[in-house]
Coordinates of C-alpha atoms in Angstrom, one line a residue:
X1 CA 50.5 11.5 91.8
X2 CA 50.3 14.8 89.9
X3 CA 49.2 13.6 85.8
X4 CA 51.4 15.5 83.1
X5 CA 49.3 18.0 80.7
X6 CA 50.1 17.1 77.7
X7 CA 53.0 20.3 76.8
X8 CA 54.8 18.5 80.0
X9 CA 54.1 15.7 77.9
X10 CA 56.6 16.7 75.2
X11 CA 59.4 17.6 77.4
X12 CA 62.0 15.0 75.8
X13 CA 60.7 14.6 72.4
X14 CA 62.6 15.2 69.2
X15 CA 61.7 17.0 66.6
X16 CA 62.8 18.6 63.5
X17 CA 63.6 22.3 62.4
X18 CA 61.4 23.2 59.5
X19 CA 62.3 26.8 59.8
X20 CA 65.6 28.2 61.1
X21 CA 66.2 28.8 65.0
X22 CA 67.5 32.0 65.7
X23 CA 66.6 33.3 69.1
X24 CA 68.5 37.3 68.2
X25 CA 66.2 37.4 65.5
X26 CA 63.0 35.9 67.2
X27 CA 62.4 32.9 64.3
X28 CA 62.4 29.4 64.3
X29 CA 59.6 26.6 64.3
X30 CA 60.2 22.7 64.9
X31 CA 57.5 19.8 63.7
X32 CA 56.4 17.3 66.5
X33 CA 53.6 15.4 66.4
X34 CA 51.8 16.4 64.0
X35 CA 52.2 19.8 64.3
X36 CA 54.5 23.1 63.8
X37 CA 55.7 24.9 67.1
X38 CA 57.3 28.1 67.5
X39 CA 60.6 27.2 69.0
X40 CA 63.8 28.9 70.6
X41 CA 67.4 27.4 71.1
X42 CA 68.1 26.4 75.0
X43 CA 71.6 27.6 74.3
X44 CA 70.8 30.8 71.9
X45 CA 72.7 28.9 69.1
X46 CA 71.2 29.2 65.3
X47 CA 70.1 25.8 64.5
X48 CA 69.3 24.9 61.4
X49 CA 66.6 23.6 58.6
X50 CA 66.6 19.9 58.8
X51 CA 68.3 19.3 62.0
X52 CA 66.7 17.0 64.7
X53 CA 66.0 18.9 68.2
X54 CA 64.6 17.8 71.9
X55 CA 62.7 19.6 73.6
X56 CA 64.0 20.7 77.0
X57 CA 61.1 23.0 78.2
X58 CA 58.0 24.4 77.0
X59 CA 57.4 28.4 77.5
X60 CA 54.3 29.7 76.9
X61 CA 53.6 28.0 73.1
X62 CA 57.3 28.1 72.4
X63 CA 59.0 25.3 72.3
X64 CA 62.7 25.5 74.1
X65 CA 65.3 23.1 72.4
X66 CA 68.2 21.8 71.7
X67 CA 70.3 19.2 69.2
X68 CA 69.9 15.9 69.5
X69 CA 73.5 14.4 70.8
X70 CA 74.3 12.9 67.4
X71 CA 73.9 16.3 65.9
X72 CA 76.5 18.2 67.7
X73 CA 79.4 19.0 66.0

């Protein structure tokens, strides 16, 4: 059986926006565990301070996310 590293590891965690996601203008960070990612929206959507996020994939150091389900409008 193949062992996640530990970035598979956070595939399916939430987190929260501490800086706006915009992907068009290249910003955005989320904090989980402990620490500050860069991060990107899965769907190119702005998402903003505050707002709890999953993470869906992990490219590179970035962090690829979207809202959690109770945080769609």
């Amino acid at each position: 059986k193949r062992t996640k590293t530990n970035v598979e590891s956070i595939i399916g965690q939430q987190g929260r926006v501490t800086d706006q996601i915009d992907n068009f203008k290249g910003i955005g960070t989320v904090y989980l565990n402990g620490l500050e990612w860069t991060a990107r929206a899965k769907q190119g959507d702005i998402i903003e301070t505050g707002s709890a996020v999953v993470v869906r994939e992990v490219k590179g150091v970035k962090l690829i996310v979207e809202r959690t389900p109770q945080e769609k409008v």
